[in-house]
mmCIF file of C-alpha atoms and ligand atoms in Angstrom:
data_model
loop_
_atom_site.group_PDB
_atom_site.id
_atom_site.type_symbol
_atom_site.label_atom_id
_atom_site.label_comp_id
_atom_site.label_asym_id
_atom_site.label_seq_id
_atom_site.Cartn_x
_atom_site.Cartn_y
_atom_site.Cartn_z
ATOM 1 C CA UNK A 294 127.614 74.919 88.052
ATOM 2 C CA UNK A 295 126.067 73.513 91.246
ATOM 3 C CA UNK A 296 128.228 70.552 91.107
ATOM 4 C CA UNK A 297 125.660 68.219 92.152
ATOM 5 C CA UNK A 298 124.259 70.216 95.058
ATOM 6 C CA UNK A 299 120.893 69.775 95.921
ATOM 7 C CA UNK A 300 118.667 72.706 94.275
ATOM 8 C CA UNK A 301 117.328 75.342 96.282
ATOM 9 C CA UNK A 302 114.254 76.432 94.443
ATOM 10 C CA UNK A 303 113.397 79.936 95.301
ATOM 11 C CA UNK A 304 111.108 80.396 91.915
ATOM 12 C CA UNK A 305 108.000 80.383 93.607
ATOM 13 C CA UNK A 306 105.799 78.487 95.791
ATOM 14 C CA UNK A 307 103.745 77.043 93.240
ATOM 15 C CA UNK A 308 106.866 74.497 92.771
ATOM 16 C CA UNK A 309 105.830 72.183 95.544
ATOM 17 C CA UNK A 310 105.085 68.586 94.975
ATOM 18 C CA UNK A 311 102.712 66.956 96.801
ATOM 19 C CA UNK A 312 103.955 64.534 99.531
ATOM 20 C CA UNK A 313 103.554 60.758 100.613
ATOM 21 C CA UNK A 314 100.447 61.707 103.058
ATOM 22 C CA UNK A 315 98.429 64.190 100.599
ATOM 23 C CA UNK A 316 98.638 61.869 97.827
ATOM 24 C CA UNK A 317 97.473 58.845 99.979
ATOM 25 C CA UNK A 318 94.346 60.866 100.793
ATOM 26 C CA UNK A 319 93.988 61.954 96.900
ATOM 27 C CA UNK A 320 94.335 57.609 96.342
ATOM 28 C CA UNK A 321 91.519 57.359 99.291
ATOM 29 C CA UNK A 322 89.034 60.298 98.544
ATOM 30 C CA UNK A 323 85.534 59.744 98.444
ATOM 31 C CA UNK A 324 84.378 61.566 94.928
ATOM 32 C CA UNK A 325 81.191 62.072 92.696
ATOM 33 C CA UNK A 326 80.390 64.031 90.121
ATOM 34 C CA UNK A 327 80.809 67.795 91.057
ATOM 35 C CA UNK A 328 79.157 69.314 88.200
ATOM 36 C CA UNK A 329 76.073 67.478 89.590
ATOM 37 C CA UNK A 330 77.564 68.907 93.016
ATOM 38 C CA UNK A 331 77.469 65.246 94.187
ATOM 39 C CA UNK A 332 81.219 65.022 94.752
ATOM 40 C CA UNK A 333 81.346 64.550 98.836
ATOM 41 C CA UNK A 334 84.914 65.635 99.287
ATOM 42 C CA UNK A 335 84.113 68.869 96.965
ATOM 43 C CA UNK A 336 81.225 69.941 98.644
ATOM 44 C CA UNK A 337 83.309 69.278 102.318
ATOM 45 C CA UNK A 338 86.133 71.113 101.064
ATOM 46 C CA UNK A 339 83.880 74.443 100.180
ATOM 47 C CA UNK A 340 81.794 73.795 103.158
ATOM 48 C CA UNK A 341 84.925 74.454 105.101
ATOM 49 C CA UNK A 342 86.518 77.047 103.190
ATOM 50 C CA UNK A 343 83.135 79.222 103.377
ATOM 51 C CA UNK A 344 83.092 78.423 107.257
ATOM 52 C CA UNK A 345 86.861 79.308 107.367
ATOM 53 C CA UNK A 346 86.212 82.770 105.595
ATOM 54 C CA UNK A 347 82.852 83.424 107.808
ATOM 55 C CA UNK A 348 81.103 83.684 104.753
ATOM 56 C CA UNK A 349 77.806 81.936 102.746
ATOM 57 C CA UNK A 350 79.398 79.840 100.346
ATOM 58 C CA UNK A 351 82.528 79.068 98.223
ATOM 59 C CA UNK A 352 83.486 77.085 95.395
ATOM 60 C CA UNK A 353 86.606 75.047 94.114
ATOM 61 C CA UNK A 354 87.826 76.062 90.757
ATOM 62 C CA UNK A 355 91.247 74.825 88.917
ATOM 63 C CA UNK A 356 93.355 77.950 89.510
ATOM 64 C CA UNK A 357 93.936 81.279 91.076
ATOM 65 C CA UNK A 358 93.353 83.401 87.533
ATOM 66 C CA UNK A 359 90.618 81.573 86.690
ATOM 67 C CA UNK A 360 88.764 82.567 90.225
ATOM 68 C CA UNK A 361 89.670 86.396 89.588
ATOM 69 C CA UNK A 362 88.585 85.967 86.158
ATOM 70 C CA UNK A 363 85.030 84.273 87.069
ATOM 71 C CA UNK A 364 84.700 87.330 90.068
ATOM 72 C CA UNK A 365 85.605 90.149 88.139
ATOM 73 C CA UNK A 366 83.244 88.392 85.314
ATOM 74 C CA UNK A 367 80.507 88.335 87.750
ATOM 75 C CA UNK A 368 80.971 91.442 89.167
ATOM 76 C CA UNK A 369 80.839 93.385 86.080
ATOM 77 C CA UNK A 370 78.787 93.957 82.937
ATOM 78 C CA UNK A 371 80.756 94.767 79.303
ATOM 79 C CA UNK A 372 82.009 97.935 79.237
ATOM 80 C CA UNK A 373 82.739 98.216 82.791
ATOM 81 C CA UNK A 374 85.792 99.574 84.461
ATOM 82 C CA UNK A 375 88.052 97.377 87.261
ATOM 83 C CA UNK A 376 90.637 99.787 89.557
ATOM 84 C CA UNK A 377 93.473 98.034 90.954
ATOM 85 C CA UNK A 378 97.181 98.633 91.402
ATOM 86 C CA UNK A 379 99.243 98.345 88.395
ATOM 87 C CA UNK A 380 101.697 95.116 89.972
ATOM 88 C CA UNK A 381 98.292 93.436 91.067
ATOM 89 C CA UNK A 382 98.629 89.568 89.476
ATOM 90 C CA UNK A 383 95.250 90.550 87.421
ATOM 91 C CA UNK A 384 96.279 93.280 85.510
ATOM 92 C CA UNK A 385 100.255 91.571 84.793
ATOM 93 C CA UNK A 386 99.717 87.980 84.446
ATOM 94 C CA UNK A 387 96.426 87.279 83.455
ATOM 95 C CA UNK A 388 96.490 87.343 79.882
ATOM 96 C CA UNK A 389 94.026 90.212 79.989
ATOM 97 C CA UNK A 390 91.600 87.765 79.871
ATOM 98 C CA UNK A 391 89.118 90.089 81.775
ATOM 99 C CA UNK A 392 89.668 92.410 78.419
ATOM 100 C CA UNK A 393 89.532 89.308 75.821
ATOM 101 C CA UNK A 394 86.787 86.938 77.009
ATOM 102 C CA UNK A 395 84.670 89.789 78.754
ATOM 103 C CA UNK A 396 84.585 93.087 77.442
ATOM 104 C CA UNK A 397 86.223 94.446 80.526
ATOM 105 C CA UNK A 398 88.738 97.407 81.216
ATOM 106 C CA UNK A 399 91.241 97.240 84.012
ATOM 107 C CA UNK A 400 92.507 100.664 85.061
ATOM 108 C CA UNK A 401 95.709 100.414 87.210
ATOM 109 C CA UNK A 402 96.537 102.862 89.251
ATOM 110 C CA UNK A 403 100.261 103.268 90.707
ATOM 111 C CA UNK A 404 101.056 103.299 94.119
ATOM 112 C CA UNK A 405 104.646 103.129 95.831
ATOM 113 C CA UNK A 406 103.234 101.250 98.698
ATOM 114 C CA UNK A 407 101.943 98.434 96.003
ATOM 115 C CA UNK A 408 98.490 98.748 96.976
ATOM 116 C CA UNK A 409 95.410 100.690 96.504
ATOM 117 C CA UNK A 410 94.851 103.735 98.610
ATOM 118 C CA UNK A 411 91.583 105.436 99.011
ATOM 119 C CA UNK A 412 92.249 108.763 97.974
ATOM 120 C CA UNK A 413 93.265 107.449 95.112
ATOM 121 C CA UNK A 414 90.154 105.120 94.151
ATOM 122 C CA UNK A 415 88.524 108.192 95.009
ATOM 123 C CA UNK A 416 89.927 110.363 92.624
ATOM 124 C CA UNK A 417 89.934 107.696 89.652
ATOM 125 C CA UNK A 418 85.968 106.835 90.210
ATOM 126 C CA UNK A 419 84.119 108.044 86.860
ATOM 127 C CA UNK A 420 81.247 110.138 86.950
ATOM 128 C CA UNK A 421 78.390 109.296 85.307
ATOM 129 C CA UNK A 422 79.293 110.310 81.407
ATOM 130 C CA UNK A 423 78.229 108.401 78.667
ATOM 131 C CA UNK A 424 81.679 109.131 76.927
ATOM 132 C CA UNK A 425 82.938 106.976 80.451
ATOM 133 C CA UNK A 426 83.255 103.301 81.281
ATOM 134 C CA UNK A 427 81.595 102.827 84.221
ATOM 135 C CA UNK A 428 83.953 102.436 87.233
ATOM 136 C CA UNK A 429 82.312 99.277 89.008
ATOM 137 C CA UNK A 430 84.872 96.978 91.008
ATOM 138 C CA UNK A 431 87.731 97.748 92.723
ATOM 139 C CA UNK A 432 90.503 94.695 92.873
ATOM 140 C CA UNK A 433 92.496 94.265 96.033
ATOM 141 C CA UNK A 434 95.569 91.957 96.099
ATOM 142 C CA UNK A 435 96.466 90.231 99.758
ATOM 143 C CA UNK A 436 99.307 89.536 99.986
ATOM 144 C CA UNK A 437 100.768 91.835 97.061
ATOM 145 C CA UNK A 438 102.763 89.665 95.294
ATOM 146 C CA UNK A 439 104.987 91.337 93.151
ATOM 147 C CA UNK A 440 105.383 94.253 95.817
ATOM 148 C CA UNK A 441 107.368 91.738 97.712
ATOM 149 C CA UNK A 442 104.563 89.527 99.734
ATOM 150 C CA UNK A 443 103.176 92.494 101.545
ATOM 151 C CA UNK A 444 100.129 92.284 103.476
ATOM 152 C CA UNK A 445 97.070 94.786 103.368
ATOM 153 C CA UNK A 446 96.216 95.520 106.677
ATOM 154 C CA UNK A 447 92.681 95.411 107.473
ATOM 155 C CA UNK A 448 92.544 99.135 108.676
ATOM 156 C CA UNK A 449 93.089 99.809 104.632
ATOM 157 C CA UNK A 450 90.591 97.322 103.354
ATOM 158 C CA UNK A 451 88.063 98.717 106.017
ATOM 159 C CA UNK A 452 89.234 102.267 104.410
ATOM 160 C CA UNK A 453 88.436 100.666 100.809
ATOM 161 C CA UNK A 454 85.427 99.319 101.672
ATOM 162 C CA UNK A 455 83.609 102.522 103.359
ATOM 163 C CA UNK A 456 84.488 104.445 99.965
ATOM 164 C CA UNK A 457 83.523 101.431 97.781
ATOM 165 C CA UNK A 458 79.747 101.174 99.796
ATOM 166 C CA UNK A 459 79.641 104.992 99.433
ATOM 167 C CA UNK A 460 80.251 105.323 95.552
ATOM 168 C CA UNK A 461 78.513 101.857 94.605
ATOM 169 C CA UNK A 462 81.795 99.995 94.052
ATOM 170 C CA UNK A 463 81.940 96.330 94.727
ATOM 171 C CA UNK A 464 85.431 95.221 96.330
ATOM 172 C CA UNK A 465 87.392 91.647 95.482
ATOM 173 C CA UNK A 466 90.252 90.613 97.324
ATOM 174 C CA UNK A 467 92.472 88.395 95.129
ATOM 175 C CA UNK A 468 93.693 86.460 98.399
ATOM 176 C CA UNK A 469 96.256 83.743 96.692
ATOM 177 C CA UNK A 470 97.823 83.919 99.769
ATOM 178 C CA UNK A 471 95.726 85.885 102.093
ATOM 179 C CA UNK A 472 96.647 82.543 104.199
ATOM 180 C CA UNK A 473 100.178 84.741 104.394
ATOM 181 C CA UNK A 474 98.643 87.877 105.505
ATOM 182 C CA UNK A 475 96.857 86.314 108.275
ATOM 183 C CA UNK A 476 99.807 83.836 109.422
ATOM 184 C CA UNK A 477 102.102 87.273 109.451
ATOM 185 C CA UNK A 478 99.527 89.467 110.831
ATOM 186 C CA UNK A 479 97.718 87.732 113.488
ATOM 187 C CA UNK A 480 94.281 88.911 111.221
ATOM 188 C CA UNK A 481 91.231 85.774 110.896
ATOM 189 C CA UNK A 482 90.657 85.413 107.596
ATOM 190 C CA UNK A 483 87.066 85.720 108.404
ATOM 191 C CA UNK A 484 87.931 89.560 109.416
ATOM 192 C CA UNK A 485 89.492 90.115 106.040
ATOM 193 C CA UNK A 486 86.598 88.332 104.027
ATOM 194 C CA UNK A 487 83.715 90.631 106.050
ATOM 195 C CA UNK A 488 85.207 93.785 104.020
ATOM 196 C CA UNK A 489 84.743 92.718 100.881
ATOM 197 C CA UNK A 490 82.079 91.274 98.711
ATOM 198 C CA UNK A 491 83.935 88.235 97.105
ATOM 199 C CA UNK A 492 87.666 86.569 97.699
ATOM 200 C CA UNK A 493 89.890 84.319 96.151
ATOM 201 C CA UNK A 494 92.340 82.317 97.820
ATOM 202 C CA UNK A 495 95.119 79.675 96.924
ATOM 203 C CA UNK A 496 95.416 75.997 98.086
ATOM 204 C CA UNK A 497 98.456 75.613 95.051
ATOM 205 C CA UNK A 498 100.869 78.490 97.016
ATOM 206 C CA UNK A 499 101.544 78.735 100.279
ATOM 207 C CA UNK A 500 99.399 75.474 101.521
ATOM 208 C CA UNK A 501 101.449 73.199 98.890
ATOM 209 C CA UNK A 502 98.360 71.588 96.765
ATOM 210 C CA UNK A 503 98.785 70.383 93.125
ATOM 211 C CA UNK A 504 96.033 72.132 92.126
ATOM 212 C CA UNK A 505 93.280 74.601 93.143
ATOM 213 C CA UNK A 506 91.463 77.702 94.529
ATOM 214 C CA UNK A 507 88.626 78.869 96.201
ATOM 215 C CA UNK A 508 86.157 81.688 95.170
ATOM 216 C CA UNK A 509 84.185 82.922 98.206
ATOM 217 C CA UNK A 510 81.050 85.240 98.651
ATOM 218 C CA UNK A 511 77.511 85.321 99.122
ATOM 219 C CA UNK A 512 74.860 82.519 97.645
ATOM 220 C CA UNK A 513 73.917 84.608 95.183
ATOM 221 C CA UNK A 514 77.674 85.369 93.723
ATOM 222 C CA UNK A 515 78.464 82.071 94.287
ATOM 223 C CA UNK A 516 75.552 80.430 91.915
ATOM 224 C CA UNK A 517 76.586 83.106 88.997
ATOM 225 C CA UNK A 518 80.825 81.920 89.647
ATOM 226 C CA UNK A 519 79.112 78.559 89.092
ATOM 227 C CA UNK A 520 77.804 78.912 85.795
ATOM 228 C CA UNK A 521 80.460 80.756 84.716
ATOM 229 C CA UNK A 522 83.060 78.386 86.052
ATOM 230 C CA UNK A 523 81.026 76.120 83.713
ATOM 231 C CA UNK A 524 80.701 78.197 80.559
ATOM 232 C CA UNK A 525 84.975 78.736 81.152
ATOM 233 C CA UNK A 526 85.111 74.932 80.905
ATOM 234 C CA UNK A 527 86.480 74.431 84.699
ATOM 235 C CA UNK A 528 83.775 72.297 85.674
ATOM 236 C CA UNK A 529 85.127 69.244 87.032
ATOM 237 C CA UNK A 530 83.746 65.683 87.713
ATOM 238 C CA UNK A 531 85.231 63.830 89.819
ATOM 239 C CA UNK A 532 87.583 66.727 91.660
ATOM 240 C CA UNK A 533 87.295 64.845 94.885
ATOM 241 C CA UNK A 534 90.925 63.720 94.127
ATOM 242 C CA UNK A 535 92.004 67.409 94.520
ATOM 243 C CA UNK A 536 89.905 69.161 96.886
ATOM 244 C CA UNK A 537 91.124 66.461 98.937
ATOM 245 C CA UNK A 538 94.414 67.764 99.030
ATOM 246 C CA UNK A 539 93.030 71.117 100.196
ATOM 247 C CA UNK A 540 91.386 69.672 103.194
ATOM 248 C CA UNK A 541 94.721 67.992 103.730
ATOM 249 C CA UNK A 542 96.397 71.163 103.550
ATOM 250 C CA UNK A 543 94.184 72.819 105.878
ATOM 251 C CA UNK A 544 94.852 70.322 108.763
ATOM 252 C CA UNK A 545 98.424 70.585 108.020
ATOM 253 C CA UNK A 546 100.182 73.276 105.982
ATOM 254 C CA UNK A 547 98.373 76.097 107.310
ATOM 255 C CA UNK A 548 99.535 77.088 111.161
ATOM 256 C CA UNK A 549 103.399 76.183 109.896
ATOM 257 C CA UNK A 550 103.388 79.660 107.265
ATOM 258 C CA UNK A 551 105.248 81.322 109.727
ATOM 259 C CA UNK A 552 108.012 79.214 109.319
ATOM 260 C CA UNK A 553 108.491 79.973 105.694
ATOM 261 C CA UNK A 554 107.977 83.749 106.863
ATOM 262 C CA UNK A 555 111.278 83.009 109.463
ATOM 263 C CA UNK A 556 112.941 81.596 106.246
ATOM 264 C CA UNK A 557 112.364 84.473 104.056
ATOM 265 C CA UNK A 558 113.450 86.677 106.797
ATOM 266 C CA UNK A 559 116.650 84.492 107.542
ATOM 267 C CA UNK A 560 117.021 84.295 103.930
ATOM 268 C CA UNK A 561 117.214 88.373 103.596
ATOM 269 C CA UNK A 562 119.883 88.782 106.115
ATOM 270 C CA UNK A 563 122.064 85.782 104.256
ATOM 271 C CA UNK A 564 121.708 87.821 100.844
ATOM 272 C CA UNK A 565 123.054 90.984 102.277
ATOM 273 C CA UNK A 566 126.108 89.442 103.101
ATOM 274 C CA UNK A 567 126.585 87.751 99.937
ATOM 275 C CA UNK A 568 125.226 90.276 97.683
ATOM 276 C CA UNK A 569 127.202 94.040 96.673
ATOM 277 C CA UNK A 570 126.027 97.137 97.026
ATOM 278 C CA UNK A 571 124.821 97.491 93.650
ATOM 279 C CA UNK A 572 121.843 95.257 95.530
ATOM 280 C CA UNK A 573 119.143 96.542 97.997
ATOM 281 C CA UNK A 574 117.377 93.346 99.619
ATOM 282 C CA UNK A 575 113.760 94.148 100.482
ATOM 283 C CA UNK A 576 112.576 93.238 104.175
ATOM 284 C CA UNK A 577 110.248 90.696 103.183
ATOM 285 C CA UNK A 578 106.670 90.557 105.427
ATOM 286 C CA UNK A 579 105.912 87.100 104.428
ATOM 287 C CA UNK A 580 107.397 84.418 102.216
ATOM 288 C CA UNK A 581 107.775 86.481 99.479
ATOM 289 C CA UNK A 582 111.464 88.506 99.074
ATOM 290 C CA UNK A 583 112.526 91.004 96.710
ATOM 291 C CA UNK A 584 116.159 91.740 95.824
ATOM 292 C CA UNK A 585 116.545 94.640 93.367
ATOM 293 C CA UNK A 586 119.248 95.620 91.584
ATOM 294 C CA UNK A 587 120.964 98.760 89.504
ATOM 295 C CA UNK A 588 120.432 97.708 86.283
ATOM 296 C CA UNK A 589 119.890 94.223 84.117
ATOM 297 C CA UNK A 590 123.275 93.587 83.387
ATOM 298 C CA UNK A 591 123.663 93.408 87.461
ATOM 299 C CA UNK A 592 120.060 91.313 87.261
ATOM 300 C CA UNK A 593 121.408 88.599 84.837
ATOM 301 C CA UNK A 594 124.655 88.260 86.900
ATOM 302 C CA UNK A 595 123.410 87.959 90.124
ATOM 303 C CA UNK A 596 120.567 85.121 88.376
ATOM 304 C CA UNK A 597 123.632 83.258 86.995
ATOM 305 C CA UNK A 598 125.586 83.409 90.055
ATOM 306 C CA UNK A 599 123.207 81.810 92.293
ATOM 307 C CA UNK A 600 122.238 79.587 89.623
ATOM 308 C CA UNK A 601 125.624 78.687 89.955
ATOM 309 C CA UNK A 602 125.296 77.938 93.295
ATOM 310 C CA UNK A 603 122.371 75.692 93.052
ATOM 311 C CA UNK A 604 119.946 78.473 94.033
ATOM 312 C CA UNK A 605 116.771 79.046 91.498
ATOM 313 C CA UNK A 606 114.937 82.661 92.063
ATOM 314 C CA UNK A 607 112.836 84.336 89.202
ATOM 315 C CA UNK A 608 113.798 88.121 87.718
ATOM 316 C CA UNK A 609 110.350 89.762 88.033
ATOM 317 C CA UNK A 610 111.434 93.062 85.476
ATOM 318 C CA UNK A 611 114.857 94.306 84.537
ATOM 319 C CA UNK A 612 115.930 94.974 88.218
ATOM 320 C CA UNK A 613 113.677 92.618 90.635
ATOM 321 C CA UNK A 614 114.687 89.214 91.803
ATOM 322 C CA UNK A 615 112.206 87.361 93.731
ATOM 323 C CA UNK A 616 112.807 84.454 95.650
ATOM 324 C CA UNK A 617 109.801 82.531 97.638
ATOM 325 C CA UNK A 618 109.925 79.929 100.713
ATOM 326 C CA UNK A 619 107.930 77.452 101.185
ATOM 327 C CA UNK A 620 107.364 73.599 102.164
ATOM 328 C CA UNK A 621 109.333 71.758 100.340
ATOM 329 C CA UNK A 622 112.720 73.602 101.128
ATOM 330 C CA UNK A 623 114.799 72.502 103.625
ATOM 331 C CA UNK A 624 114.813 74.259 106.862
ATOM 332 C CA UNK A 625 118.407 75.251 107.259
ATOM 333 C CA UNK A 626 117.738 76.569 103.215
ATOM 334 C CA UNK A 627 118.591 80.152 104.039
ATOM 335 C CA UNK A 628 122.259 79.267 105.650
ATOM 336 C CA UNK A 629 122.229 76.854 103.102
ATOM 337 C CA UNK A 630 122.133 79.332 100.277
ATOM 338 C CA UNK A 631 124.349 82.139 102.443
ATOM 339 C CA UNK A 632 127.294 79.144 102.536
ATOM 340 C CA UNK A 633 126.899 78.417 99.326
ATOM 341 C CA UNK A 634 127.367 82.160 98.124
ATOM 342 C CA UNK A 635 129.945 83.258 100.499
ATOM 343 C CA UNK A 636 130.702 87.301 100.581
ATOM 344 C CA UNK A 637 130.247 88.920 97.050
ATOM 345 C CA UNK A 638 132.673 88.132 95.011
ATOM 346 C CA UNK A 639 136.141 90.175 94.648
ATOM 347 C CA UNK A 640 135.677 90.562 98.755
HETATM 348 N N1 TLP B 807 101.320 83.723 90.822
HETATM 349 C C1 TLP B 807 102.468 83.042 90.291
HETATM 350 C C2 TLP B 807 102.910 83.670 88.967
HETATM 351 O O1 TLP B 807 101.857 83.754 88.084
HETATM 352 C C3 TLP B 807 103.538 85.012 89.134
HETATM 353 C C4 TLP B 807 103.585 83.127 91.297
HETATM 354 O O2 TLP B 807 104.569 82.372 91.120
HETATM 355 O O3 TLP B 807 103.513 83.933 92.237
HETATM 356 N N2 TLP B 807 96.982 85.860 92.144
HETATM 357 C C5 TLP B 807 98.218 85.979 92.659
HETATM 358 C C6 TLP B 807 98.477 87.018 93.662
HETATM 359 C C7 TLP B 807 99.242 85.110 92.247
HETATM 360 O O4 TLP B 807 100.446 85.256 92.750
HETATM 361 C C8 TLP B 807 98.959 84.104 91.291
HETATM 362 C C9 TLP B 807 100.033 83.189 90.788
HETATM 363 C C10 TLP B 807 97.653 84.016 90.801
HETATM 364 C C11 TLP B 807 96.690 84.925 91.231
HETATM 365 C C12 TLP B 807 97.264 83.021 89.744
HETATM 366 O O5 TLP B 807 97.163 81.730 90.262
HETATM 367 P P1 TLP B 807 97.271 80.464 89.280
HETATM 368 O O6 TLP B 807 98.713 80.283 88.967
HETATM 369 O O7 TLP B 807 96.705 79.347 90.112
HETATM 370 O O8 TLP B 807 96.452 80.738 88.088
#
């Protein structure tokens, strides 16, 4: 056991709690009645996200899958076919809701790199058959999550896009934390959002908000998200509470990322001391870092032993362990962790 240590919690970044200063500004918000789009904090908080992104309009929504949902939704028509890598977050942990609620196919394609490549959209477009779906949206995930937090540089979104406009493909950029990929790759985010035609992004990761994401695109996408956002039951009243945590988060949480990009880097070169060779630890390229292992039985004992040791991560399939920094871990967290594990055991 951890014998009263403090935990290190490594699950994810969706485990932060809001602080003393975002929850005096939730207390103080000015709100309305959003689904009237008279909720002043709301409409500042998209205002600024839009200008952020260099785009026409966005809008706040209660969670990350429920923006991919609502683009893919919009983006496609029943019967329609979505290509995107198979670890993308819409095709694993989404409930297939895409599938249930709207009659839509996801296709995932495998790729070692963890993201889409075009000669491989290419090759997986569908003619035009009637015994086909039709292939209609491609779905790009930035950072890739479960490929270890890596970023999609621009030069293969720009790739994506050219092949998309050519074969009449729309392209969505699941950007949970696409504040990641720009911290770690000096990219705006308005230069990511110009190559594609809608985005999502997180203010519950990386930027430490209770609650809530932003879909971004044109007017015209925008007013169908809307309605749908509606029709999925995530039209809020008086959200002003929450979105004004995300303009909180803006001002403050988002030019310190590269510190929990330091952290997972620090954290990386602690874990190959303390960790055997039956482990290869992943160089991670933001906050995200993957450990894998030779087997489950290696998986469960490496979970237990840092559990042990105070030190929460999450097994991801038989033989990944991820572990994710963020705000509320201390800064000396990564020495933290390497003292408490020590050299692998038996050394
Ligand atoms: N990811 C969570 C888990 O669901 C795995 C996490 O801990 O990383 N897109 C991406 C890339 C995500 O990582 C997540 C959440 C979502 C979408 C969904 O966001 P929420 O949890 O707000 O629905």
């Amino acid at each position: 056991m951890s014998a009263g240590l403090p935990v290190l919690d490594f699950r994810s970044d969706t485990v932060t709690r809001p602080g003393q200063a975002m929850r005096k500004v939730m207390a103080e918000a000015e709100v309305g009645d959003d689904v009237f789009e008279e909720d002043p904090t709301v409409n500042r908080l998209e205002d600024r996200v839009a200008e952020l992104f260099g785009r026409e309009k966005a809008l706040f929504v209660p969670s990350g899958t429920m923006a991919n949902l609502i683009a893919i939704a919009v983006h496609c028509r029943r019967g329609d076919e979505v290509l995107l890598e198979r670890r993308t977050h819409s095709f694993v942990h989404e409930a297939a809701g895409a599938a249930a609620l709207f009659g839509i196919q996801l296709t995932p394609l495998d790729n070692p790199e963890g993201m889409l490549g075009p000669a491989q959209v290419q090759a997986a477009v569908r003619p035009d058959d009637i015994h086909e779906p039709r292939t209609r949206l491609v779905v790009v995930e930035n950072t890739a999550n479960l490929s270890g937090g890596r970023v999609v540089p621009l030069a293969r979104l720009q790739q994506l896009r050219r092949l998309a406009r050519e074969k009449e493909l729309r392209l969505h950029m699941d950007g949970a934390r696409v504040w990641n990929a720009a911290a770690a790759s000096g990219t705006p985010l308005s230069a990511y959002a110009a190559e594609v035609d809608s985005l999502m992004a997180c203010l519950s990761k990386g930027l430490g908000c209770p609650v809530g994401s932003l879909i971004v695109g044109d007017r015209a996408f925008v007013a169908e998200a809307r309605r749908l956002r509606k029709m999925l039951g995530g039209g809020m009243r008086q959200a002003g509470v929450l979105a004004a945590c995300g303009l909180y988060a803006l001002d403050h949480h988002l030019e310190r990322l590269s510190e929990d990009h330091a952290l997972a880097a620090e954290l990386a070169q602690e874990l190959r001391r303390s960790l055997d060779g039956r482990h290869r630890v992943q160089e991670p390229e933001t906050n995200i870092l993957l450990v894998h292992t030779d087997g489950l039985s290696t998986t469960h004992e490496t979970l237990r032993r840092l559990e042990g040791a105070g030190i929460l991560a999450l097994a991801l399939s038989d033989t990944t362990i991820r572990l994710v920094t963020h705000l509320d871990l201390p800064r000396d967290a990564a020495r933290e962790a390497g003292r408490r594990l020590g050299p692998p055991p038996g050394r």
